[in-house]
Amino acid sequence: MDGIKYAVVTDKIIRLLLKNQYTFNVESGSTRTKIKHWVELFFGVKVIAMNNHRLLGKGRRMRHIMGHTMHYIRIIITLQLGYYIPPLRKKRT
């Protein structure tokens, strides 16, 4: 799927993993229903809630022209209890 760019891993998002919530950066043109359908199909999980917010690109200057990097959307997906996404869950020892 070309809608999801990558999974986000920060300290706050590691705490969200304990609540069975996963965070991804997706392309700005992707819709919530497309992302939900793709996550359920690809990972074989049941999504019960999705939250998202739009992140603006950073400003970049090229000589006299001011531009910016691409905008993207960060989406937080809550999975039903008993489901998890294997590569993003770290085993406890």
CSV table of N, CA and C in Angstrom, one decimal:
chain,number,residue,atom,x,y,z
A,1,MET,N,0.8,-1.2,0.0
A,1,MET,CA,0.0,0.0,0.0
A,1,MET,C,0.9,1.2,0.0
A,2,ASP,N,0.6,2.1,-0.9
A,2,ASP,CA,1.4,3.3,-1.0
A,2,ASP,C,0.8,4.5,-0.1
A,3,GLY,N,-0.2,4.2,0.6
A,3,GLY,CA,-0.8,5.3,1.5
A,3,GLY,C,-0.1,5.5,2.8
A,4,ILE,N,0.4,4.4,3.3
A,4,ILE,CA,1.1,4.5,4.6
A,4,ILE,C,2.6,4.6,4.3
A,5,LYS,N,3.2,5.7,4.9
A,5,LYS,CA,4.6,5.9,4.7
A,5,LYS,C,5.5,5.0,5.6
A,6,TYR,N,5.3,5.2,6.9
A,6,TYR,CA,6.1,4.4,7.9
A,6,TYR,C,5.4,4.5,9.2
A,7,ALA,N,5.8,3.6,10.1
A,7,ALA,CA,5.4,3.6,11.5
A,7,ALA,C,6.3,4.6,12.3
A,8,VAL,N,5.7,5.3,13.2
A,8,VAL,CA,6.4,6.3,14.0
A,8,VAL,C,6.7,5.7,15.4
A,9,VAL,N,8.0,5.9,15.8
A,9,VAL,CA,8.4,5.3,17.1
A,9,VAL,C,9.1,6.4,17.9
A,10,THR,N,8.4,6.9,19.0
A,10,THR,CA,8.9,7.9,19.9
A,10,THR,C,8.6,7.4,21.3
A,11,ASP,N,9.1,8.1,22.3
A,11,ASP,CA,8.8,7.7,23.7
A,11,ASP,C,7.3,7.7,24.0
A,12,LYS,N,6.6,8.7,23.5
A,12,LYS,CA,5.2,8.8,23.8
A,12,LYS,C,4.4,7.6,23.1
A,13,ILE,N,4.9,7.3,21.9
A,13,ILE,CA,4.2,6.3,21.1
A,13,ILE,C,4.5,4.9,21.7
A,14,ILE,N,5.6,4.7,22.3
A,14,ILE,CA,5.9,3.5,23.0
A,14,ILE,C,4.9,3.3,24.1
A,15,ARG,N,4.6,4.4,24.8
A,15,ARG,CA,3.6,4.3,25.9
A,15,ARG,C,2.2,3.9,25.3
A,16,LEU,N,1.9,4.4,24.1
A,16,LEU,CA,0.6,4.1,23.5
A,16,LEU,C,0.5,2.6,23.1
A,17,LEU,N,1.6,2.0,22.9
A,17,LEU,CA,1.6,0.6,22.5
A,17,LEU,C,1.0,-0.3,23.7
A,18,LEU,N,1.2,0.2,24.9
A,18,LEU,CA,0.6,-0.6,26.0
A,18,LEU,C,-0.9,-0.5,26.0
A,19,LYS,N,-1.5,0.6,25.4
A,19,LYS,CA,-2.9,0.7,25.3
A,19,LYS,C,-3.4,0.1,23.9
A,20,ASN,N,-2.6,-0.6,23.2
A,20,ASN,CA,-2.9,-1.3,22.0
A,20,ASN,C,-3.2,-0.2,20.9
A,21,GLN,N,-2.4,0.9,20.9
A,21,GLN,CA,-2.5,1.9,19.9
A,21,GLN,C,-1.2,2.0,19.1
A,22,TYR,N,-1.4,2.1,17.8
A,22,TYR,CA,-0.2,2.2,16.9
A,22,TYR,C,-0.3,3.4,16.0
A,23,THR,N,0.8,4.0,15.7
A,23,THR,CA,0.9,5.3,15.0
A,23,THR,C,1.7,5.2,13.7
A,24,PHE,N,1.1,5.7,12.6
A,24,PHE,CA,1.7,5.7,11.3
A,24,PHE,C,1.6,7.1,10.7
A,25,ASN,N,2.6,7.4,9.9
A,25,ASN,CA,2.5,8.6,9.0
A,25,ASN,C,2.0,8.1,7.7
A,26,VAL,N,1.0,8.8,7.2
A,26,VAL,CA,0.4,8.5,5.9
A,26,VAL,C,0.4,9.7,5.0
A,27,GLU,N,0.2,9.4,3.7
A,27,GLU,CA,0.2,10.5,2.7
A,27,GLU,C,-1.0,11.3,2.9
A,28,SER,N,-0.9,12.6,2.6
A,28,SER,CA,-2.0,13.6,2.9
A,28,SER,C,-3.3,13.3,2.0
A,29,GLY,N,-3.2,12.6,0.9
A,29,GLY,CA,-4.4,12.3,0.1
A,29,GLY,C,-5.1,11.0,0.6
A,30,SER,N,-4.6,10.3,1.5
A,30,SER,CA,-5.3,9.1,2.0
A,30,SER,C,-6.5,9.4,2.9
A,31,THR,N,-7.5,8.6,2.8
A,31,THR,CA,-8.7,8.8,3.6
A,31,THR,C,-8.7,7.8,4.8
A,32,ARG,N,-9.5,8.1,5.8
A,32,ARG,CA,-9.5,7.2,7.0
A,32,ARG,C,-10.0,5.8,6.6
A,33,THR,N,-11.0,5.8,5.7
A,33,THR,CA,-11.6,4.4,5.4
A,33,THR,C,-10.6,3.6,4.6
A,34,LYS,N,-9.8,4.2,3.7
A,34,LYS,CA,-8.8,3.5,3.0
A,34,LYS,C,-7.7,2.9,3.9
A,35,ILE,N,-7.3,3.8,4.8
A,35,ILE,CA,-6.2,3.3,5.8
A,35,ILE,C,-6.8,2.2,6.7
A,36,LYS,N,-8.0,2.4,7.2
A,36,LYS,CA,-8.6,1.3,8.1
A,36,LYS,C,-8.7,0.0,7.3
A,37,HIS,N,-9.2,0.1,6.1
A,37,HIS,CA,-9.4,-1.2,5.3
A,37,HIS,C,-8.0,-1.8,5.0
A,38,TRP,N,-7.0,-1.0,4.7
A,38,TRP,CA,-5.7,-1.6,4.4
A,38,TRP,C,-5.1,-2.2,5.6
A,39,VAL,N,-5.1,-1.5,6.8
A,39,VAL,CA,-4.5,-2.1,8.0
A,39,VAL,C,-5.2,-3.4,8.4
A,40,GLU,N,-6.5,-3.4,8.3
A,40,GLU,CA,-7.3,-4.7,8.6
A,40,GLU,C,-6.9,-5.8,7.7
A,41,LEU,N,-6.8,-5.5,6.4
A,41,LEU,CA,-6.5,-6.5,5.4
A,41,LEU,C,-5.0,-7.0,5.5
A,42,PHE,N,-4.1,-6.1,5.6
A,42,PHE,CA,-2.7,-6.4,5.5
A,42,PHE,C,-2.2,-7.1,6.8
A,43,PHE,N,-2.6,-6.5,8.0
A,43,PHE,CA,-2.1,-7.1,9.2
A,43,PHE,C,-3.0,-8.1,9.8
A,44,GLY,N,-4.3,-8.2,9.3
A,44,GLY,CA,-5.2,-9.2,9.9
A,44,GLY,C,-5.7,-8.9,11.3
A,45,VAL,N,-6.0,-7.6,11.5
A,45,VAL,CA,-6.4,-7.1,12.8
A,45,VAL,C,-7.7,-6.4,12.7
A,46,LYS,N,-8.4,-6.1,13.8
A,46,LYS,CA,-9.6,-5.4,13.9
A,46,LYS,C,-9.4,-4.0,14.5
A,47,VAL,N,-9.7,-3.0,13.7
A,47,VAL,CA,-9.5,-1.6,14.1
A,47,VAL,C,-10.8,-1.2,14.7
A,48,ILE,N,-10.8,-0.6,16.0
A,48,ILE,CA,-12.0,-0.1,16.6
A,48,ILE,C,-12.1,1.4,16.6
A,49,ALA,N,-10.9,2.1,16.5
A,49,ALA,CA,-10.9,3.6,16.5
A,49,ALA,C,-9.7,4.1,15.8
A,50,MET,N,-9.9,5.3,15.2
A,50,MET,CA,-8.8,5.9,14.5
A,50,MET,C,-8.9,7.4,14.8
A,51,ASN,N,-7.7,8.0,15.1
A,51,ASN,CA,-7.6,9.4,15.3
A,51,ASN,C,-6.5,9.9,14.4
A,52,ASN,N,-6.7,11.1,13.8
A,52,ASN,CA,-5.6,11.6,12.9
A,52,ASN,C,-5.5,13.1,13.1
A,53,HIS,N,-4.3,13.6,12.7
A,53,HIS,CA,-4.1,15.1,12.6
A,53,HIS,C,-3.1,15.4,11.5
A,54,ARG,N,-3.2,16.5,11.0
A,54,ARG,CA,-2.4,16.9,9.8
A,54,ARG,C,-1.2,17.7,10.3
A,55,LEU,N,0.0,17.2,9.8
A,55,LEU,CA,1.2,17.9,10.1
A,55,LEU,C,1.7,18.6,8.9
A,56,LEU,N,2.0,19.9,9.1
A,56,LEU,CA,2.5,20.7,8.0
A,56,LEU,C,4.0,20.4,7.7
A,57,GLY,N,4.4,20.6,6.5
A,57,GLY,CA,5.8,20.4,6.1
A,57,GLY,C,6.6,21.6,6.7
A,58,LYS,N,7.9,21.3,6.8
A,58,LYS,CA,8.8,22.4,7.3
A,58,LYS,C,9.2,23.3,6.1
A,59,GLY,N,9.4,24.6,6.5
A,59,GLY,CA,9.8,25.6,5.5
A,59,GLY,C,11.2,25.4,5.0
A,60,ARG,N,11.4,25.5,3.7
A,60,ARG,CA,12.8,25.4,3.2
A,60,ARG,C,13.0,26.5,2.2
A,61,ARG,N,14.2,27.1,2.3
A,61,ARG,CA,14.5,28.2,1.4
A,61,ARG,C,15.5,27.7,0.3
A,62,MET,N,15.3,28.1,-0.9
A,62,MET,CA,16.2,27.9,-2.0
A,62,MET,C,16.5,29.2,-2.6
A,63,ARG,N,17.6,29.8,-2.2
A,63,ARG,CA,18.0,31.2,-2.6
A,63,ARG,C,16.9,32.2,-2.2
A,64,HIS,N,16.2,32.7,-3.2
A,64,HIS,CA,15.2,33.7,-3.0
A,64,HIS,C,13.8,33.1,-2.9
A,65,ILE,N,13.6,31.9,-3.1
A,65,ILE,CA,12.3,31.2,-3.1
A,65,ILE,C,12.1,30.5,-1.8
A,66,MET,N,11.0,30.7,-1.2
A,66,MET,CA,10.6,30.0,0.0
A,66,MET,C,9.7,28.9,-0.3
A,67,GLY,N,10.0,27.6,0.0
A,67,GLY,CA,9.2,26.5,-0.2
A,67,GLY,C,9.0,25.7,1.1
A,68,HIS,N,8.5,24.5,0.9
A,68,HIS,CA,8.3,23.7,2.1
A,68,HIS,C,8.3,22.2,1.7
A,69,THR,N,8.5,21.4,2.7
A,69,THR,CA,8.5,19.9,2.5
A,69,THR,C,7.1,19.5,2.4
A,70,MET,N,6.8,18.2,2.0
A,70,MET,CA,5.5,17.7,1.9
A,70,MET,C,4.7,17.7,3.2
A,71,HIS,N,3.4,17.9,3.1
A,71,HIS,CA,2.5,17.7,4.2
A,71,HIS,C,2.2,16.3,4.4
A,72,TYR,N,1.9,15.8,5.6
A,72,TYR,CA,1.5,14.4,5.8
A,72,TYR,C,0.5,14.4,7.0
A,73,ILE,N,-0.1,13.2,7.1
A,73,ILE,CA,-1.1,13.0,8.2
A,73,ILE,C,-0.5,11.9,9.1
A,74,ARG,N,-0.7,12.2,10.4
A,74,ARG,CA,-0.3,11.2,11.4
A,74,ARG,C,-1.6,10.6,11.9
A,75,ILE,N,-1.7,9.2,11.9
A,75,ILE,CA,-2.9,8.5,12.3
A,75,ILE,C,-2.6,7.6,13.4
A,76,ILE,N,-3.4,7.6,14.5
A,76,ILE,CA,-3.3,6.7,15.6
A,76,ILE,C,-4.4,5.7,15.5
A,77,ILE,N,-4.1,4.4,15.5
A,77,ILE,CA,-5.0,3.3,15.3
A,77,ILE,C,-5.1,2.6,16.6
A,78,THR,N,-6.4,2.4,17.1
A,78,THR,CA,-6.6,1.6,18.3
A,78,THR,C,-7.2,0.2,17.8
A,79,LEU,N,-6.5,-0.8,18.3
A,79,LEU,CA,-6.9,-2.2,17.9
A,79,LEU,C,-7.8,-2.8,19.0
A,80,GLN,N,-8.6,-3.8,18.6
A,80,GLN,CA,-9.4,-4.5,19.5
A,80,GLN,C,-8.5,-5.4,20.4
A,81,LEU,N,-8.9,-5.6,21.6
A,81,LEU,CA,-8.1,-6.4,22.5
A,81,LEU,C,-7.9,-7.8,21.9
A,82,GLY,N,-6.7,-8.3,22.1
A,82,GLY,CA,-6.3,-9.6,21.6
A,82,GLY,C,-5.6,-9.5,20.2
A,83,TYR,N,-5.7,-8.3,19.6
A,83,TYR,CA,-5.0,-8.1,18.3
A,83,TYR,C,-3.7,-7.3,18.5
A,84,TYR,N,-2.7,-7.5,17.8
A,84,TYR,CA,-1.5,-6.6,17.8
A,84,TYR,C,-0.8,-6.8,16.4
A,85,ILE,N,0.0,-5.8,16.1
A,85,ILE,CA,0.8,-5.8,14.9
A,85,ILE,C,2.2,-6.3,15.3
A,86,PRO,N,2.6,-7.5,14.8
A,86,PRO,CA,3.8,-8.1,15.3
A,86,PRO,C,5.1,-7.4,15.2
A,87,PRO,N,5.5,-6.7,14.1
A,87,PRO,CA,6.8,-6.1,14.0
A,87,PRO,C,6.9,-4.9,14.9
A,88,LEU,N,5.8,-4.3,15.4
A,88,LEU,CA,5.9,-3.1,16.2
A,88,LEU,C,5.8,-3.4,17.7
A,89,ARG,N,5.6,-4.6,18.1
A,89,ARG,CA,5.4,-5.0,19.5
A,89,ARG,C,6.7,-5.6,20.0
A,90,LYS,N,7.3,-5.1,21.0
A,90,LYS,CA,8.5,-5.6,21.5
A,90,LYS,C,8.2,-6.6,22.7
A,91,LYS,N,8.9,-7.8,22.7
A,91,LYS,CA,8.7,-8.7,23.7
A,91,LYS,C,9.3,-8.3,25.0
A,92,ARG,N,8.6,-8.5,26.1
A,92,ARG,CA,9.1,-8.2,27.4
A,92,ARG,C,9.9,-9.3,27.9
A,93,THR,N,11.0,-9.0,28.6
A,93,THR,CA,11.8,-10.1,29.2
A,93,THR,C,11.9,-10.0,30.7
